[in-house]
Coordinates of C-alpha atoms (C1' of nucleotides) in Angstrom, one line a residue:
Chain A
M10 CA -38.6 -18.6 81.6
A11 CA -39.5 -16.9 78.3
N12 CA -43.1 -17.7 78.6
Q13 CA -44.0 -15.3 81.3
P14 CA -42.2 -12.1 80.5
L15 CA -40.6 -10.6 83.6
F16 CA -41.7 -7.2 82.5
V17 CA -42.8 -4.9 85.3
A18 CA -44.9 -1.9 84.4
G19 CA -43.6 0.4 87.2
P20 CA -41.8 0.5 90.5
N21 CA -42.8 -2.5 92.6
C22 CA -41.9 -2.8 96.3
F23 CA -41.7 -6.6 96.1
T24 CA -39.2 -6.7 93.3
C25 CA -37.2 -3.7 94.5
Q26 CA -33.6 -4.8 94.9
A27 CA -32.5 -1.9 96.9
R28 CA -35.1 -2.4 99.6
E29 CA -33.0 -5.0 101.5
R30 CA -30.4 -2.3 102.2
T31 CA -32.9 0.2 103.6
E32 CA -35.3 0.8 106.5
W33 CA -38.0 -1.1 104.7
C34 CA -36.1 -4.4 105.0
V35 CA -37.9 -5.2 108.3
L36 CA -41.3 -5.3 106.6
Q37 CA -43.3 -8.5 106.1
D38 CA -45.0 -9.2 102.8
A39 CA -48.4 -8.1 104.2
E40 CA -47.0 -4.8 105.3
L41 CA -45.2 -4.3 102.0
R42 CA -48.6 -4.9 100.4
L43 CA -49.9 -1.9 102.3
I44 CA -47.2 0.4 100.8
E45 CA -47.4 -1.2 97.3
D46 CA -51.2 -0.6 97.2
G47 CA -51.1 2.9 98.7
K48 CA -48.1 4.5 97.1
K49 CA -48.1 7.0 94.3
S50 CA -45.2 6.9 91.8
R51 CA -43.9 9.9 89.9
R52 CA -41.0 10.8 87.5
Y53 CA -38.9 13.8 88.1
L54 CA -36.6 15.5 85.6
P55 CA -33.1 16.8 86.6
G56 CA -33.6 20.1 88.5
E57 CA -37.2 19.3 89.4
T58 CA -38.2 19.8 93.0
I59 CA -39.7 17.0 95.1
F60 CA -40.4 19.1 98.1
R61 CA -39.3 22.5 99.2
E62 CA -37.7 23.9 102.4
G63 CA -40.6 25.1 104.6
D64 CA -43.3 22.8 103.2
T65 CA -45.2 20.5 105.5
P66 CA -44.7 16.8 104.9
D67 CA -47.7 14.6 104.1
G68 CA -45.8 11.4 103.9
I69 CA -42.5 9.9 103.0
F70 CA -40.8 9.5 99.6
C71 CA -38.9 6.4 98.5
I72 CA -36.5 6.6 95.5
E73 CA -37.1 3.9 93.0
S74 CA -34.3 5.1 90.6
G75 CA -32.1 8.0 89.9
M76 CA -30.5 10.4 92.4
I77 CA -32.0 13.1 94.6
G78 CA -30.1 15.9 96.4
L79 CA -31.0 17.5 99.6
R80 CA -30.3 21.2 99.4
K81 CA -30.5 23.9 102.1
S82 CA -30.4 27.6 101.3
D83 CA -30.6 30.8 103.1
A84 CA -32.2 34.2 102.4
E85 CA -29.2 35.5 100.5
G86 CA -29.2 32.6 98.1
N87 CA -26.3 30.7 99.5
T88 CA -26.9 27.0 99.2
V89 CA -25.3 23.8 100.5
L90 CA -25.9 20.3 99.1
L91 CA -26.3 18.3 102.3
N92 CA -26.8 14.8 101.1
L93 CA -27.2 12.6 98.1
L94 CA -29.8 9.8 98.0
S95 CA -30.2 7.1 95.5
E96 CA -32.1 4.0 94.6
G97 CA -34.1 2.5 97.4
E98 CA -33.4 5.2 99.9
T99 CA -36.0 7.1 101.8
L100 CA -36.5 10.8 101.6
G101 CA -38.2 13.3 103.8
Y102 CA -38.4 11.1 106.9
R103 CA -36.8 13.6 109.2
A104 CA -39.4 16.3 108.9
F105 CA -42.2 13.8 108.8
L106 CA -41.2 11.9 111.8
A107 CA -40.3 15.0 113.8
D108 CA -43.7 16.4 112.9
S109 CA -42.0 19.6 111.6
E110 CA -41.5 21.4 108.3
Y111 CA -38.9 20.4 105.8
D112 CA -35.7 22.1 106.6
A113 CA -34.2 21.4 103.2
S114 CA -35.4 21.0 99.7
A115 CA -35.2 17.8 97.6
E116 CA -34.4 18.0 94.0
A117 CA -33.7 15.5 91.3
L118 CA -30.1 15.4 90.1
E119 CA -30.7 12.8 87.4
P120 CA -34.0 11.7 85.9
S121 CA -35.5 9.9 88.8
T122 CA -38.6 8.1 89.9
A123 CA -39.9 8.4 93.5
C124 CA -42.8 6.8 95.3
F125 CA -44.9 8.7 97.8
V126 CA -46.3 6.9 100.8
D127 CA -48.9 8.8 102.6
R128 CA -49.2 9.6 106.3
P129 CA -52.0 7.1 107.2
T130 CA -50.0 4.2 105.7
I131 CA -46.8 5.1 107.5
R132 CA -48.6 5.5 110.7
R133 CA -50.2 2.1 110.4
L134 CA -46.9 0.5 109.6
L135 CA -45.1 2.2 112.5
E136 CA -47.9 1.0 114.9
H137 CA -47.9 -2.5 113.4
N138 CA -44.1 -3.0 113.3
P139 CA -42.2 -1.1 116.0
A140 CA -38.9 -2.3 114.4
L141 CA -39.5 0.1 111.5
G142 CA -39.5 3.1 113.9
L143 CA -36.3 1.8 115.4
R144 CA -34.8 1.6 111.9
F145 CA -35.7 5.2 111.2
L146 CA -34.3 6.2 114.5
K147 CA -31.0 4.6 113.6
R148 CA -31.1 6.3 110.2
V149 CA -31.6 9.7 111.6
A150 CA -28.9 9.0 114.2
K151 CA -26.5 8.1 111.5
D152 CA -27.3 11.2 109.5
L153 CA -26.7 13.3 112.6
G154 CA -23.3 11.7 113.0
D155 CA -22.5 12.5 109.4
A156 CA -23.6 16.1 109.9
D157 CA -21.4 16.5 113.0
E158 CA -18.4 15.2 111.1
K159 CA -19.1 17.6 108.3
I160 CA -19.1 20.5 110.7
L161 CA -15.8 19.5 112.1
H162 CA -14.3 19.1 108.6
N163 CA -15.6 22.4 107.4
V164 CA -13.7 24.2 110.2
S165 CA -10.6 22.2 110.3
L166 CA -9.8 21.1 106.8
S167 CA -8.9 23.0 103.6
V168 CA -11.0 23.0 100.5
R169 CA -8.6 20.5 99.0
A170 CA -8.8 18.2 101.9
R171 CA -12.6 18.3 102.0
F172 CA -12.7 17.6 98.3
A173 CA -10.4 14.6 98.7
H174 CA -12.7 13.3 101.4
L175 CA -15.7 13.7 99.2
L176 CA -13.9 11.8 96.4
M177 CA -13.2 9.0 98.9
V178 CA -16.8 8.8 99.8
F179 CA -17.7 8.6 96.1
V180 CA -15.1 5.9 95.6
E181 CA -16.7 3.9 98.4
R182 CA -20.2 4.5 97.1
Y183 CA -19.9 4.5 93.3
G184 CA -16.3 3.5 92.6
K185 CA -15.0 0.6 90.5
L186 CA -11.7 -0.9 91.2
A187 CA -9.5 -1.5 88.2
D188 CA -7.1 -4.4 87.8
N189 CA -4.0 -2.2 88.2
G190 CA -5.2 -1.1 91.7
S191 CA -6.5 2.2 90.6
S192 CA -10.1 3.2 91.1
S193 CA -12.4 5.0 88.8
I194 CA -15.7 6.8 89.5
D195 CA -18.4 8.3 87.4
L196 CA -19.2 11.4 89.3
P197 CA -22.9 11.7 90.0
L198 CA -22.6 15.5 90.1
S199 CA -21.6 18.6 88.3
R200 CA -18.6 20.5 89.6
Q201 CA -20.9 23.2 90.8
D202 CA -22.8 20.7 92.9
M203 CA -19.6 19.2 94.3
A204 CA -18.5 22.7 95.2
S205 CA -21.7 23.2 97.1
M206 CA -21.3 19.9 98.9
I207 CA -18.0 20.9 100.4
G208 CA -19.0 24.5 100.9
T209 CA -16.9 26.3 98.3
T210 CA -17.3 28.1 95.0
P211 CA -17.1 26.6 91.5
E212 CA -14.0 28.7 90.9
S213 CA -12.1 27.2 93.9
M214 CA -13.4 23.8 92.9
S215 CA -12.0 24.2 89.4
R216 CA -8.6 25.3 90.7
T217 CA -8.5 22.5 93.3
I218 CA -9.2 19.9 90.6
K219 CA -6.4 21.3 88.5
K220 CA -3.9 21.2 91.3
M221 CA -4.8 17.7 92.2
E222 CA -4.3 16.6 88.6
T223 CA -0.8 18.1 88.4
D224 CA 0.0 16.5 91.8
G225 CA -1.1 13.1 90.4
I226 CA -3.7 12.5 93.0
A227 CA -6.5 12.1 90.4
R228 CA -7.2 12.3 86.7
F229 CA -10.4 14.1 85.7
S230 CA -12.0 13.9 82.3
G231 CA -15.6 15.0 82.2
R232 CA -17.4 13.4 85.0
T233 CA -15.0 10.4 85.2
V234 CA -12.2 10.4 87.7
Q235 CA -9.3 8.0 87.9
I236 CA -7.7 7.6 91.3
P237 CA -4.2 6.0 90.9
S238 CA -3.8 5.5 94.6
C239 CA -6.5 5.7 97.3
R240 CA -3.7 5.8 99.9
N241 CA -2.5 9.1 98.5
L242 CA -6.1 10.4 98.4
V243 CA -6.7 9.5 102.0
N244 CA -3.5 11.2 103.0
E245 CA -4.9 14.4 101.7
F246 CA -7.4 14.6 104.6
D247 CA -6.1 12.1 107.1
P248 CA -2.3 12.7 107.0
E249 CA -0.2 9.9 108.4
V250 CA 1.6 10.7 111.6
F251 CA 4.1 8.0 110.8
V252 CA 5.8 8.4 107.4
Chain B
M28 CA -45.7 22.9 155.4
A29 CA -42.9 23.5 157.8
N30 CA -43.4 20.2 159.6
Q31 CA -42.2 18.0 156.8
P32 CA -39.0 19.6 155.4
L33 CA -38.9 19.4 151.6
F34 CA -35.3 18.4 151.8
V35 CA -34.2 16.0 149.1
A36 CA -31.0 14.1 149.6
G37 CA -30.0 13.8 145.9
P38 CA -31.3 13.9 142.4
N39 CA -34.8 12.6 142.2
C40 CA -36.7 11.9 139.1
F41 CA -40.1 12.6 140.7
T42 CA -39.2 16.1 141.9
C43 CA -37.1 17.0 138.8
Q44 CA -38.4 20.3 137.5
A45 CA -36.7 20.0 134.2
R46 CA -38.2 16.6 133.3
E47 CA -41.4 18.2 132.0
R48 CA -39.5 19.8 129.2
T49 CA -37.6 16.7 128.1
E50 CA -38.2 13.3 126.5
W51 CA -39.0 11.8 129.9
C52 CA -42.2 13.8 130.3
V53 CA -44.2 11.0 128.6
L54 CA -43.4 8.6 131.5
Q55 CA -45.9 7.4 134.0
D56 CA -45.1 7.2 137.7
A57 CA -44.5 3.5 137.6
E58 CA -42.1 3.9 134.7
L59 CA -40.3 6.8 136.5
R60 CA -39.9 4.5 139.4
L61 CA -37.9 2.1 137.2
I62 CA -35.4 4.9 136.4
E63 CA -35.3 6.2 139.9
D64 CA -34.5 2.8 141.4
G65 CA -32.0 1.9 138.7
K66 CA -30.1 5.1 138.0
K67 CA -26.6 5.8 139.3
S68 CA -25.8 9.4 140.1
R69 CA -22.4 11.0 139.9
R70 CA -20.8 14.5 140.3
Y71 CA -18.4 15.8 137.7
L72 CA -16.0 18.7 138.0
P73 CA -15.4 21.2 135.2
G74 CA -13.3 19.6 132.5
E75 CA -14.1 16.1 133.6
T76 CA -15.2 13.7 130.9
I77 CA -18.5 11.8 131.1
F78 CA -17.8 9.7 128.0
R79 CA -15.2 9.8 125.2
E80 CA -15.4 9.7 121.4
G81 CA -15.1 6.1 120.4
D82 CA -16.4 4.5 123.6
T83 CA -19.3 2.1 123.4
P84 CA -22.4 3.3 125.3
D85 CA -23.9 1.2 128.0
G86 CA -26.9 3.4 128.7
I87 CA -28.0 7.0 128.7
F88 CA -27.1 9.9 130.9
C89 CA -29.5 12.5 132.2
I90 CA -28.2 15.8 133.6
E91 CA -29.5 16.7 137.0
S92 CA -27.6 20.0 137.3
G93 CA -24.8 21.9 135.7
M94 CA -23.8 22.0 132.1
I95 CA -22.3 19.5 129.8
G96 CA -20.6 20.1 126.4
L97 CA -20.5 17.7 123.5
R98 CA -17.1 18.1 121.8
K99 CA -15.8 16.4 118.7
S100 CA -12.2 16.4 117.7
D101 CA -9.9 15.0 115.0
A102 CA -6.5 13.4 114.9
E103 CA -4.7 16.8 114.6
G104 CA -6.3 18.2 117.7
N105 CA -8.9 20.4 116.1
T106 CA -12.0 20.4 118.1
V107 CA -15.6 21.8 117.8
L108 CA -18.1 22.2 120.6
L109 CA -21.2 20.8 119.0
N110 CA -23.8 21.3 121.6
L111 CA -24.5 22.4 125.1
L112 CA -26.8 20.4 127.4
S113 CA -28.1 21.5 130.8
E114 CA -30.4 20.5 133.6
G115 CA -32.9 17.8 132.7
E116 CA -31.5 17.1 129.3
T117 CA -30.5 13.7 128.1
L118 CA -27.0 12.8 127.0
G119 CA -25.5 10.1 124.8
Y120 CA -28.8 8.9 123.3
R121 CA -27.6 9.2 119.7
A122 CA -24.9 6.5 119.9
F123 CA -27.0 4.4 122.3
L124 CA -30.1 4.4 120.1
A125 CA -28.1 3.9 116.9
D126 CA -26.2 1.1 118.5
S127 CA -22.9 2.6 117.6
E128 CA -19.9 4.2 119.3
Y129 CA -20.0 7.7 120.7
D130 CA -18.9 10.1 117.9
A131 CA -18.2 12.9 120.3
S132 CA -17.0 13.3 123.9
A133 CA -19.0 14.8 126.7
E134 CA -17.3 17.0 129.3
A135 CA -18.6 19.0 132.2
L136 CA -18.3 22.7 131.6
E137 CA -19.5 23.5 135.2
P138 CA -19.7 21.4 138.3
S139 CA -22.5 19.0 137.3
T140 CA -24.4 16.0 138.4
A141 CA -25.5 13.4 135.9
C142 CA -27.5 10.2 136.3
F143 CA -26.8 7.1 134.4
V144 CA -29.6 4.8 133.3
D145 CA -28.5 1.4 132.1
R146 CA -29.3 -0.4 128.9
P147 CA -31.8 -3.0 130.4
T148 CA -33.8 -0.2 132.0
I149 CA -34.0 1.9 128.8
R150 CA -34.9 -1.1 126.8
R151 CA -37.7 -2.0 129.1
L152 CA -39.0 1.6 129.0
L153 CA -38.9 1.7 125.2
E154 CA -40.8 -1.5 124.9
H155 CA -43.3 -0.5 127.6
N156 CA -44.0 3.0 126.3
P157 CA -43.6 3.5 122.5
A158 CA -44.2 7.2 123.0
L159 CA -40.7 7.5 124.5
G160 CA -39.1 6.1 121.4
L161 CA -41.0 8.7 119.3
R162 CA -39.8 11.4 121.7
F163 CA -36.2 10.4 121.2
L164 CA -36.8 10.3 117.4
K165 CA -38.0 13.8 117.5
R166 CA -35.1 14.9 119.6
V167 CA -32.5 13.4 117.2
A168 CA -34.4 14.8 114.3
K169 CA -34.3 18.3 115.8
D170 CA -30.5 17.9 116.5
L171 CA -30.1 16.9 112.8
G172 CA -31.9 20.1 111.8
D173 CA -29.7 22.2 114.0
A174 CA -26.6 20.5 112.6
D175 CA -27.7 21.2 109.0
E176 CA -28.3 24.8 109.8
K177 CA -24.9 25.0 111.4
I178 CA -23.3 23.6 108.2
L179 CA -25.0 26.2 106.1
H180 CA -24.0 29.0 108.5
N181 CA -20.4 28.0 108.6
V182 CA -20.0 28.3 104.9
S183 CA -22.2 31.3 104.3
L184 CA -21.7 33.6 107.3
S185 CA -18.7 35.5 108.6
V186 CA -17.3 34.8 112.1
R187 CA -19.0 37.9 113.3
A188 CA -22.4 36.9 112.0
R189 CA -22.0 33.4 113.4
F190 CA -21.2 34.8 116.8
A191 CA -24.2 37.1 116.7
H192 CA -26.3 34.1 116.0
L193 CA -24.8 32.2 118.9
L194 CA -25.4 35.2 121.2
M195 CA -29.0 35.2 120.0
V196 CA -29.3 31.5 120.9
F197 CA -27.9 32.3 124.3
V198 CA -30.4 35.1 124.8
E199 CA -33.2 32.8 124.1
R200 CA -31.9 30.1 126.4
Y201 CA -30.3 31.9 129.2
G202 CA -31.2 35.6 128.7
K203 CA -33.0 37.9 131.1
L204 CA -35.0 40.7 129.7
A205 CA -34.3 44.0 131.5
D206 CA -36.9 46.7 132.1
N207 CA -35.4 49.0 129.5
G208 CA -35.8 46.5 126.7
S209 CA -32.2 45.3 126.7
S210 CA -31.3 41.7 127.4
S211 CA -28.5 40.4 129.6
I212 CA -26.9 37.0 129.6
D213 CA -24.5 35.2 131.9
L214 CA -22.5 33.4 129.3
P215 CA -22.2 29.7 130.2
L216 CA -18.8 29.4 128.4
S217 CA -15.3 30.7 128.2
R218 CA -14.4 32.7 125.1
Q219 CA -12.3 29.8 123.9
D220 CA -15.3 27.5 124.1
M221 CA -17.5 30.0 122.3
A222 CA -14.8 30.3 119.6
S223 CA -14.9 26.5 119.1
M224 CA -18.7 26.6 118.9
I225 CA -18.6 28.8 115.9
G226 CA -15.5 27.2 114.4
T227 CA -12.9 29.9 114.9
T228 CA -9.9 30.8 117.0
P229 CA -9.8 32.5 120.4
E230 CA -7.9 35.4 118.8
S231 CA -10.6 36.0 116.2
M232 CA -13.2 35.7 118.9
S233 CA -11.5 38.3 121.0
R234 CA -11.3 40.7 118.1
T235 CA -14.9 40.1 117.1
I236 CA -16.1 40.9 120.6
K237 CA -14.1 44.1 120.6
K238 CA -15.5 45.2 117.3
M239 CA -19.1 44.5 118.4
E240 CA -18.5 46.5 121.5
T241 CA -17.4 49.5 119.6
D242 CA -20.3 49.1 117.3
G243 CA -22.7 49.1 120.2
I244 CA -24.1 45.7 119.5
A245 CA -23.2 44.3 122.9
R246 CA -21.4 45.1 126.0
F247 CA -19.1 42.5 127.5
S248 CA -17.8 42.3 131.0
G249 CA -16.4 39.1 132.1
R250 CA -19.0 36.5 131.3
T251 CA -21.9 38.9 131.4
V252 CA -23.2 40.4 128.2
Q253 CA -25.7 43.2 127.7
I254 CA -27.6 43.4 124.5
P255 CA -29.1 46.9 124.0
S256 CA -31.1 45.8 121.0
C257 CA -31.9 42.3 119.9
R258 CA -33.1 43.7 116.6
N259 CA -29.6 45.0 115.9
L260 CA -28.1 41.7 116.9
V261 CA -30.4 39.7 114.6
N262 CA -29.5 42.1 111.8
E263 CA -26.0 40.9 112.1
F264 CA -26.8 37.5 110.7
D265 CA -30.2 37.9 109.1
P266 CA -29.9 41.3 107.4
E267 CA -33.2 42.9 106.5
V268 CA -33.9 43.2 102.9
F269 CA -36.2 46.2 103.6
V270 CA -34.5 49.0 105.4
Chain C
dC8 C1' 2.4 36.0 148.7
dC9 C1' 4.4 34.1 144.8
dG10 C1' 5.4 31.3 140.7
dG11 C1' 2.9 28.5 137.5
dT12 C1' -0.6 27.5 134.5
dT13 C1' -4.4 28.7 131.8
dG14 C1' -7.3 32.1 129.5
dT15 C1' -7.5 36.6 127.1
dT16 C1' -5.9 40.4 124.5
dT17 C1' -3.2 42.8 121.0
dG18 C1' -0.1 43.3 117.1
dA19 C1' 2.1 41.9 112.8
dT20 C1' 2.1 39.0 109.0
dC21 C1' 0.6 35.7 105.6
dG22 C1' -2.1 32.9 102.8
dG23 C1' -6.3 30.5 101.3
dA24 C1' -10.2 31.2 99.2
dG25 C1' -13.9 34.4 97.8
dT26 C1' -15.1 37.9 94.3
dC27 C1' -15.3 40.1 89.9
dA28 C1' -14.5 39.7 85.2
dA29 C1' -13.8 37.5 80.9
dG30 C1' -13.1 33.9 77.8
dC31 C1' -14.1 29.1 76.7
dT32 C1' -16.7 24.7 76.0
dA33 C1' -20.6 21.9 75.3
dC34 C1' -24.9 21.0 74.5
dC35 C1' -29.8 22.1 73.4
dC36 C1' -33.2 23.2 70.2
dA37 C1' -35.2 26.3 66.8
Chain D
dT26 C1' -26.3 25.2 61.4
dG27 C1' -25.8 28.5 64.4
dG28 C1' -26.9 31.2 68.3
dG29 C1' -28.2 30.9 73.1
dT30 C1' -27.6 29.4 77.6
dA31 C1' -25.4 26.7 81.2
dG32 C1' -21.4 25.2 83.0
dC33 C1' -16.5 25.3 83.4
dT34 C1' -11.9 27.5 83.4
dT35 C1' -8.5 31.1 84.1
dG36 C1' -6.7 35.4 85.7
dA37 C1' -6.2 39.4 88.8
dC38 C1' -7.3 41.2 93.0
dT39 C1' -8.8 41.6 97.8
dC40 C1' -9.7 40.4 102.3
dC41 C1' -11.1 37.7 106.2
dG42 C1' -9.3 35.1 109.4
dA43 C1' -5.5 31.8 110.7
dT44 C1' -0.9 31.8 112.5
dC45 C1' 2.9 33.3 115.2
dA46 C1' 4.5 35.9 118.9
dA47 C1' 4.3 38.3 123.1
dA48 C1' 2.4 40.8 126.9
dC49 C1' -1.2 40.6 130.2
dA50 C1' -4.8 39.0 133.5
dA51 C1' -6.8 35.7 136.5
dC52 C1' -6.8 32.1 139.2
dC53 C1' -4.9 28.2 142.0
dG54 C1' -2.1 25.4 145.1
dG55 C1' 1.6 25.6 148.0

DNA sequence: CCGGTTGTTTGATCGGAGTCAAGCTACCCA
DNA sequence: TGGGTAGCTTGACTCCGATCAAACAACCGG
């Protein structure tokens, strides 16, 4: 085991651990080879843009490591962080598959590596393996469901409730359960970015955090959050009818 | 031409004028025959429910006439009208294609007829004609784009600007251009429903309408709206940087 | 024709959250 | 090491829009 070092020079589709959980899990080895041979890999620094709202897609990106944010903005400079994508996830499929322009920008939130798979390769894969198209369909459908839920939340919940919900999502995605029943998360985002995810300002975000601390819902220190009781957190946005 | 009366007993896919503008336009006659023979048609009265949030889809609906609203609601009774669908449009594809539950309810807003196409038929069509799947993919992708835009609008625009935008959408979809350059629309919705489309209350809706009348942006009488100048209307939500 | 239900309008009030302004912290790099 | 730049926090103020309440209009079934 020590003879042949397991060193891998760069991202490799065959060894990618995340692939099993994504659209690409339906691919056979031969098909994977197509991607592996055709892809172009690149590193992005935090803040760097992968593609910009309005651009025309030439292919699809796949995140090898790091975290990418999808951000939409209007003429006056208002922005919303619509989605977070990490390791193994696909990026830019919506516009590509719909044959339209990007309607949001993608930017690296951490140092990240992403692979680019060009149009001819994707096209060949889709023709060769119809299950891949169906996978993407499901993915877009799920995203649509999430977006609809966000719309409802934005109009019916307070900033505090929306933030509690966001924290709960983070707990599910990045949280570690401690032995005493409390959860802890390393937030993947700045407070500013969290504010723009729930559609509020950094000032309101800051005040909300402070209040939740004094209420014992969560303890914040830097980007680390301790959640003593997930039940209490859930109650913030999904209040129990029965006490 | 008078010998053979063109009378059609019920909805018929072959004579459906709206089909050309929908996903089904890619179907051949033989494929259309499959739907035509397998579909079940039904009438719905205003307020009647076609399917309910949480139900499991058994097929896809297609609107033959009338107007259907997609409504999402939470436990506390808050609701949002997410989308309007009319003649020829497909309904319930998201949950069906994603193999998940409905995440919104569909209800008739006018007297409507809808056809139901069952799972086996859709499955056969998708296998037989891959273009249909691609069409649906585009449709979901477009819906997702719309949803994202709505999220951004809800956080960055005022009730008035959001309503102006909604009116503009109605002008594009249902508007008639008068000879003097003004547009007129027969609103497909009650004020309550418009309020829930832009995420506000009937009271605020009413006040907003009144203000826009006094400002000369639009003239409301019942469900009919006159828009003297679309330019002015657009300015409400997309203010010109250059005067 | 009337009483009931549902939708719309109007008024008065209140509060959540945005805005503006200023100080604070942390980190980068010259 | 220190100054510069982001990001974060805090305070004071304002205002949009929700809420509560009530009057009104419109429509429907009996």
